[in-house]
Amino acid sequence: MRIATWNVNSITARLPRLLAWLESTGTDVLCIQETKCTAEQFPYDELRELGYEAAVNADGRWNGVALLSKVGLDDVVMGLPGGPDYDGVQEPRAVSATCGPARVWSVYVPNGREIGHAHYTYKLGWFEALKTAVAEDAVGSRPFAVLGDYNVAPTDEDVWDPSVFEGATHVTPAERAALTALREAGLSDVVPRPLKYDRPYTYWDYRQLAFPKNRGMRIDLVYGNQPFAKAVSDAYVDREERKGKGASDHAPVVVDLDV
């Protein structure tokens, strides 16, 4: 079984690449973030032609998440149970479902914007709600994973130059403590292998030639419970999909499971 996660940075803009990638990789389940479309605008028909069902939580703004599956899509939950609101609404940042033998979440963690901002407080509260929401599945006997854009680099090794990020979000002790708390709930970090260079970065800014210079970050993560982690036979960052015109600023993270 092949499961992947990918922040596509607009599914409308990336649809031809997405369809070609799905067809070439034979991915069974894909967690998508940053759809930037409403649920009604989502390309269900095009994906159905490739054999995918879709569960979509999106409202047309800069966030939005989805789950695509060729192996079933059952017990779908839209949103983060108990999650905090921002500006009076719960943003569409989570969707979960049972896909064949595994329970899977697609998450797009709030960015946080800057330390001290209300969005940073919201980000930490969102992580706390996520930990509570996944607690039962995390210690269960069924393969379970939370995949997506976490907007946090777990360690200094997961950013190309830690000094560049001093005083910024994504690397603060509080954000990293939230990741630690999530792992302590019964999840482990499935670290993918890079296809090039020595670090499995998943995101490179569009500006200042960050991608060709490999000035990246590892912020797209796969956190799986023990049955999930034991079943992993391979995991890698598909860096090739970050290349070329019209690419997202994130690369897919792919995990193969023997289940």
Short mmCIF file of C-alpha atoms in Angstrom, two decimals:
data_model
loop_
_atom_site.label_atom_id
_atom_site.label_comp_id
_atom_site.label_asym_id
_atom_site.label_seq_id
_atom_site.Cartn_x
_atom_site.Cartn_y
_atom_site.Cartn_z
CA MET A 1 0.00 0.00 0.00
CA ARG A 2 1.37 3.40 -0.98
CA ILE A 3 0.37 6.47 1.04
CA ALA A 4 1.60 9.99 0.31
CA THR A 5 1.13 13.57 1.45
CA TRP A 6 1.50 16.67 -0.69
CA ASN A 7 0.84 20.36 -0.18
CA VAL A 8 -0.13 21.16 -3.76
CA ASN A 9 -0.49 24.94 -3.25
CA SER A 10 -3.72 25.13 -5.32
CA ILE A 11 -5.17 21.97 -6.79
CA THR A 12 -6.55 23.95 -9.72
CA ALA A 13 -3.11 25.23 -10.70
CA ARG A 14 -1.49 21.85 -10.10
CA LEU A 15 -4.15 19.50 -11.49
CA PRO A 16 -2.32 18.29 -14.65
CA ARG A 17 0.80 17.56 -12.60
CA LEU A 18 -1.24 15.90 -9.87
CA LEU A 19 -3.06 13.59 -12.27
CA ALA A 20 0.16 12.61 -14.05
CA TRP A 21 1.90 12.00 -10.73
CA LEU A 22 -0.89 9.81 -9.39
CA GLU A 23 -0.92 7.75 -12.57
CA SER A 24 2.84 7.28 -12.66
CA THR A 25 3.33 6.44 -8.97
CA GLY A 26 0.36 4.18 -8.37
CA THR A 27 -0.37 5.90 -5.07
CA ASP A 28 -3.27 4.30 -3.17
CA VAL A 29 -3.97 7.13 -0.72
CA LEU A 30 -2.97 10.78 -1.04
CA CYS A 31 -3.32 13.43 1.64
CA ILE A 32 -3.58 16.88 0.05
CA GLN A 33 -3.14 20.27 1.67
CA GLU A 34 -3.74 23.84 0.51
CA THR A 35 -6.40 23.01 -2.07
CA LYS A 36 -7.31 26.72 -2.42
CA CYS A 37 -10.75 25.82 -3.75
CA THR A 38 -14.20 25.18 -2.37
CA ALA A 39 -15.42 21.64 -1.93
CA GLU A 40 -17.77 22.23 -4.86
CA GLN A 41 -14.87 23.30 -7.11
CA PHE A 42 -12.79 20.22 -6.33
CA PRO A 43 -11.94 18.08 -9.42
CA TYR A 44 -13.87 14.98 -8.37
CA ASP A 45 -14.61 13.83 -11.92
CA GLU A 46 -11.01 13.92 -13.12
CA LEU A 47 -9.85 11.99 -10.06
CA ARG A 48 -12.69 9.49 -10.32
CA GLU A 49 -11.49 8.63 -13.81
CA LEU A 50 -8.25 7.44 -12.21
CA GLY A 51 -10.15 5.42 -9.63
CA TYR A 52 -10.02 7.79 -6.66
CA GLU A 53 -12.74 8.65 -4.19
CA ALA A 54 -12.29 12.01 -2.48
CA ALA A 55 -13.16 13.49 0.92
CA VAL A 56 -12.72 17.26 0.82
CA ASN A 57 -12.78 19.87 3.58
CA ALA A 58 -12.32 23.23 1.86
CA ASP A 59 -13.90 26.67 1.71
CA GLY A 60 -12.00 28.37 -1.11
CA ARG A 61 -9.48 30.35 0.88
CA TRP A 62 -5.76 29.68 1.23
CA ASN A 63 -6.15 26.44 3.19
CA GLY A 64 -8.28 23.35 2.50
CA VAL A 65 -7.44 19.64 2.78
CA ALA A 66 -8.48 16.43 1.04
CA LEU A 67 -8.06 12.68 1.12
CA LEU A 68 -7.91 10.67 -2.11
CA SER A 69 -8.22 6.90 -1.96
CA LYS A 70 -8.38 3.91 -4.31
CA VAL A 71 -8.78 1.47 -1.41
CA GLY A 72 -11.93 2.79 0.28
CA LEU A 73 -12.98 5.93 2.10
CA ASP A 74 -15.04 5.13 5.18
CA ASP A 75 -15.97 6.82 8.46
CA VAL A 76 -15.00 10.24 7.14
CA VAL A 77 -14.60 13.03 9.71
CA MET A 78 -14.43 16.61 8.48
CA GLY A 79 -12.42 19.01 10.59
CA LEU A 80 -10.57 18.72 13.88
CA PRO A 81 -12.87 17.58 16.71
CA GLY A 82 -12.53 20.06 19.56
CA GLY A 83 -10.28 22.29 17.45
CA PRO A 84 -10.03 26.03 18.07
CA ASP A 85 -11.61 28.73 15.94
CA TYR A 86 -9.76 31.56 14.29
CA ASP A 87 -11.69 34.78 13.64
CA GLY A 88 -14.82 32.97 14.73
CA VAL A 89 -14.59 29.95 12.41
CA GLN A 90 -12.90 26.57 12.40
CA GLU A 91 -10.71 26.67 9.33
CA PRO A 92 -10.76 23.60 7.03
CA ARG A 93 -7.43 22.11 8.09
CA ALA A 94 -8.18 18.44 8.78
CA VAL A 95 -10.00 15.48 7.28
CA SER A 96 -9.73 11.84 8.33
CA ALA A 97 -11.00 8.52 7.04
CA THR A 98 -10.41 4.79 7.04
CA CYS A 99 -8.67 3.79 3.82
CA GLY A 100 -8.45 0.03 3.50
CA PRO A 101 -6.47 -1.31 6.47
CA ALA A 102 -5.36 2.11 7.77
CA ARG A 103 -6.90 5.13 9.45
CA VAL A 104 -5.44 8.31 7.91
CA TRP A 105 -5.56 12.03 8.65
CA SER A 106 -4.64 14.82 6.22
CA VAL A 107 -3.71 17.97 8.17
CA TYR A 108 -2.63 21.47 7.32
CA VAL A 109 -1.38 22.96 10.58
CA PRO A 110 -1.75 26.75 10.93
CA ASN A 111 1.32 28.71 9.88
CA GLY A 112 1.53 30.86 13.00
CA ARG A 113 2.71 33.92 11.04
CA GLU A 114 4.99 35.39 13.71
CA ILE A 115 5.81 34.84 17.37
CA GLY A 116 3.28 36.62 19.55
CA HIS A 117 0.67 36.86 16.80
CA ALA A 118 -2.84 35.56 17.51
CA HIS A 119 -2.28 32.99 14.75
CA TYR A 120 0.75 31.64 16.62
CA THR A 121 -1.37 31.10 19.74
CA TYR A 122 -4.01 29.50 17.53
CA LYS A 123 -1.35 27.19 16.06
CA LEU A 124 -0.31 25.92 19.48
CA GLY A 125 -3.95 25.44 20.49
CA TRP A 126 -4.56 23.54 17.26
CA PHE A 127 -1.72 21.16 18.05
CA GLU A 128 -3.14 20.56 21.52
CA ALA A 129 -6.55 19.70 20.06
CA LEU A 130 -4.91 17.40 17.49
CA LYS A 131 -3.08 15.49 20.22
CA THR A 132 -6.37 14.92 22.06
CA ALA A 133 -8.26 13.96 18.90
CA VAL A 134 -5.77 11.28 17.81
CA ALA A 135 -4.99 9.84 21.25
CA GLU A 136 -7.19 6.74 20.94
CA ASP A 137 -6.08 5.78 17.43
CA ALA A 138 -2.43 6.46 18.27
CA VAL A 139 -2.35 3.59 20.76
CA GLY A 140 -4.66 1.31 18.77
CA SER A 141 -3.85 -1.91 16.94
CA ARG A 142 -4.83 -0.60 13.49
CA PRO A 143 -2.21 1.21 11.33
CA PHE A 144 -2.82 4.91 11.89
CA ALA A 145 -1.04 8.02 10.66
CA VAL A 146 -1.36 11.80 10.62
CA LEU A 147 0.18 13.13 7.41
CA GLY A 148 0.47 16.65 6.13
CA ASP A 149 2.05 20.05 6.25
CA TYR A 150 2.86 20.58 9.92
CA ASN A 151 4.53 23.97 9.43
CA VAL A 152 7.19 22.96 11.96
CA ALA A 153 10.72 21.68 11.36
CA PRO A 154 11.30 19.04 14.07
CA THR A 155 15.02 19.80 14.59
CA ASP A 156 17.70 22.23 13.45
CA GLU A 157 18.86 19.57 10.99
CA ASP A 158 15.52 19.96 9.23
CA VAL A 159 16.28 23.50 8.03
CA TRP A 160 19.05 24.47 5.66
CA ASP A 161 20.48 27.16 7.99
CA PRO A 162 19.12 27.46 11.55
CA SER A 163 20.54 30.97 11.95
CA VAL A 164 18.23 32.25 9.20
CA PHE A 165 15.19 31.22 11.24
CA GLU A 166 16.16 32.77 14.57
CA GLY A 167 13.20 34.66 16.01
CA ALA A 168 10.81 33.16 13.44
CA THR A 169 8.05 30.58 13.57
CA HIS A 170 8.43 26.94 12.48
CA VAL A 171 11.46 26.35 14.72
CA THR A 172 10.48 27.71 18.14
CA PRO A 173 10.75 25.60 21.30
CA ALA A 174 6.97 25.79 21.81
CA GLU A 175 6.21 24.47 18.31
CA ARG A 176 8.74 21.68 18.64
CA ALA A 177 7.36 20.83 22.09
CA ALA A 178 3.96 20.40 20.43
CA LEU A 179 5.49 17.85 18.06
CA THR A 180 7.10 16.06 20.99
CA ALA A 181 3.76 15.89 22.78
CA LEU A 182 2.16 14.42 19.67
CA ARG A 183 4.83 11.73 19.46
CA GLU A 184 4.43 10.98 23.16
CA ALA A 185 0.76 10.25 22.49
CA GLY A 186 1.93 7.15 20.61
CA LEU A 187 3.19 8.37 17.23
CA SER A 188 6.64 8.33 15.66
CA ASP A 189 8.21 10.41 12.92
CA VAL A 190 8.55 8.36 9.72
CA VAL A 191 11.58 10.14 8.28
CA PRO A 192 11.80 9.77 4.49
CA ARG A 193 15.00 9.37 2.54
CA PRO A 194 16.06 12.18 0.21
CA LEU A 195 16.44 11.41 -3.48
CA LYS A 196 19.29 13.93 -3.62
CA TYR A 197 21.58 15.61 -1.09
CA ASP A 198 21.76 14.50 2.53
CA ARG A 199 18.59 15.94 4.08
CA PRO A 200 15.00 15.05 3.16
CA TYR A 201 13.67 18.58 2.80
CA THR A 202 10.08 18.83 1.62
CA TYR A 203 9.64 22.59 1.09
CA TRP A 204 11.70 25.18 -0.77
CA ASP A 205 10.66 28.82 -1.13
CA TYR A 206 9.96 30.07 -4.64
CA ARG A 207 12.25 33.04 -4.05
CA GLN A 208 16.03 33.51 -4.26
CA LEU A 209 16.67 30.23 -6.11
CA ALA A 210 15.99 28.30 -2.91
CA PHE A 211 15.28 25.02 -4.69
CA PRO A 212 18.36 24.78 -6.93
CA LYS A 213 20.46 25.89 -3.95
CA ASN A 214 18.70 23.28 -1.76
CA ARG A 215 17.76 25.86 0.84
CA GLY A 216 14.86 23.86 2.16
CA MET A 217 12.94 22.73 5.22
CA ARG A 218 11.38 19.44 6.32
CA ILE A 219 7.90 20.49 7.40
CA ASP A 220 5.73 17.91 5.60
CA LEU A 221 5.64 15.04 8.05
CA VAL A 222 4.27 11.53 8.52
CA TYR A 223 3.50 10.64 12.13
CA GLY A 224 2.41 7.03 12.49
CA ASN A 225 1.53 4.73 15.35
CA GLN A 226 3.47 1.55 16.10
CA PRO A 227 1.53 -0.74 13.70
CA PHE A 228 1.95 1.85 10.94
CA ALA A 229 5.67 2.40 11.58
CA LYS A 230 6.33 -1.36 11.71
CA ALA A 231 4.70 -1.80 8.30
CA VAL A 232 6.85 0.85 6.55
CA SER A 233 9.05 -0.71 3.86
CA ASP A 234 10.22 2.57 2.30
CA ALA A 235 9.71 6.32 2.59
CA TYR A 236 11.09 9.06 0.38
CA VAL A 237 10.67 12.66 -0.72
CA ASP A 238 9.77 12.84 -4.41
CA ARG A 239 12.02 15.81 -5.05
CA GLU A 240 11.59 15.49 -8.81
CA GLU A 241 8.05 16.79 -8.49
CA ARG A 242 9.36 20.12 -7.16
CA LYS A 243 11.17 20.72 -10.45
CA GLY A 244 10.02 22.58 -13.52
CA LYS A 245 7.44 25.18 -14.42
CA GLY A 246 4.22 25.17 -12.43
CA ALA A 247 5.50 23.11 -9.50
CA SER A 248 4.24 23.47 -5.97
CA ASP A 249 6.75 24.80 -3.45
CA HIS A 250 6.36 21.46 -1.61
CA ALA A 251 7.35 17.97 -2.77
CA PRO A 252 5.30 14.84 -2.07
CA VAL A 253 6.36 12.53 0.76
CA VAL A 254 5.71 8.90 -0.16
CA VAL A 255 5.44 5.96 2.25
CA ASP A 256 5.18 2.30 1.24
CA LEU A 257 3.54 -0.12 3.68
CA ASP A 258 3.50 -3.89 3.83
CA VAL A 259 -0.10 -4.30 4.97
#
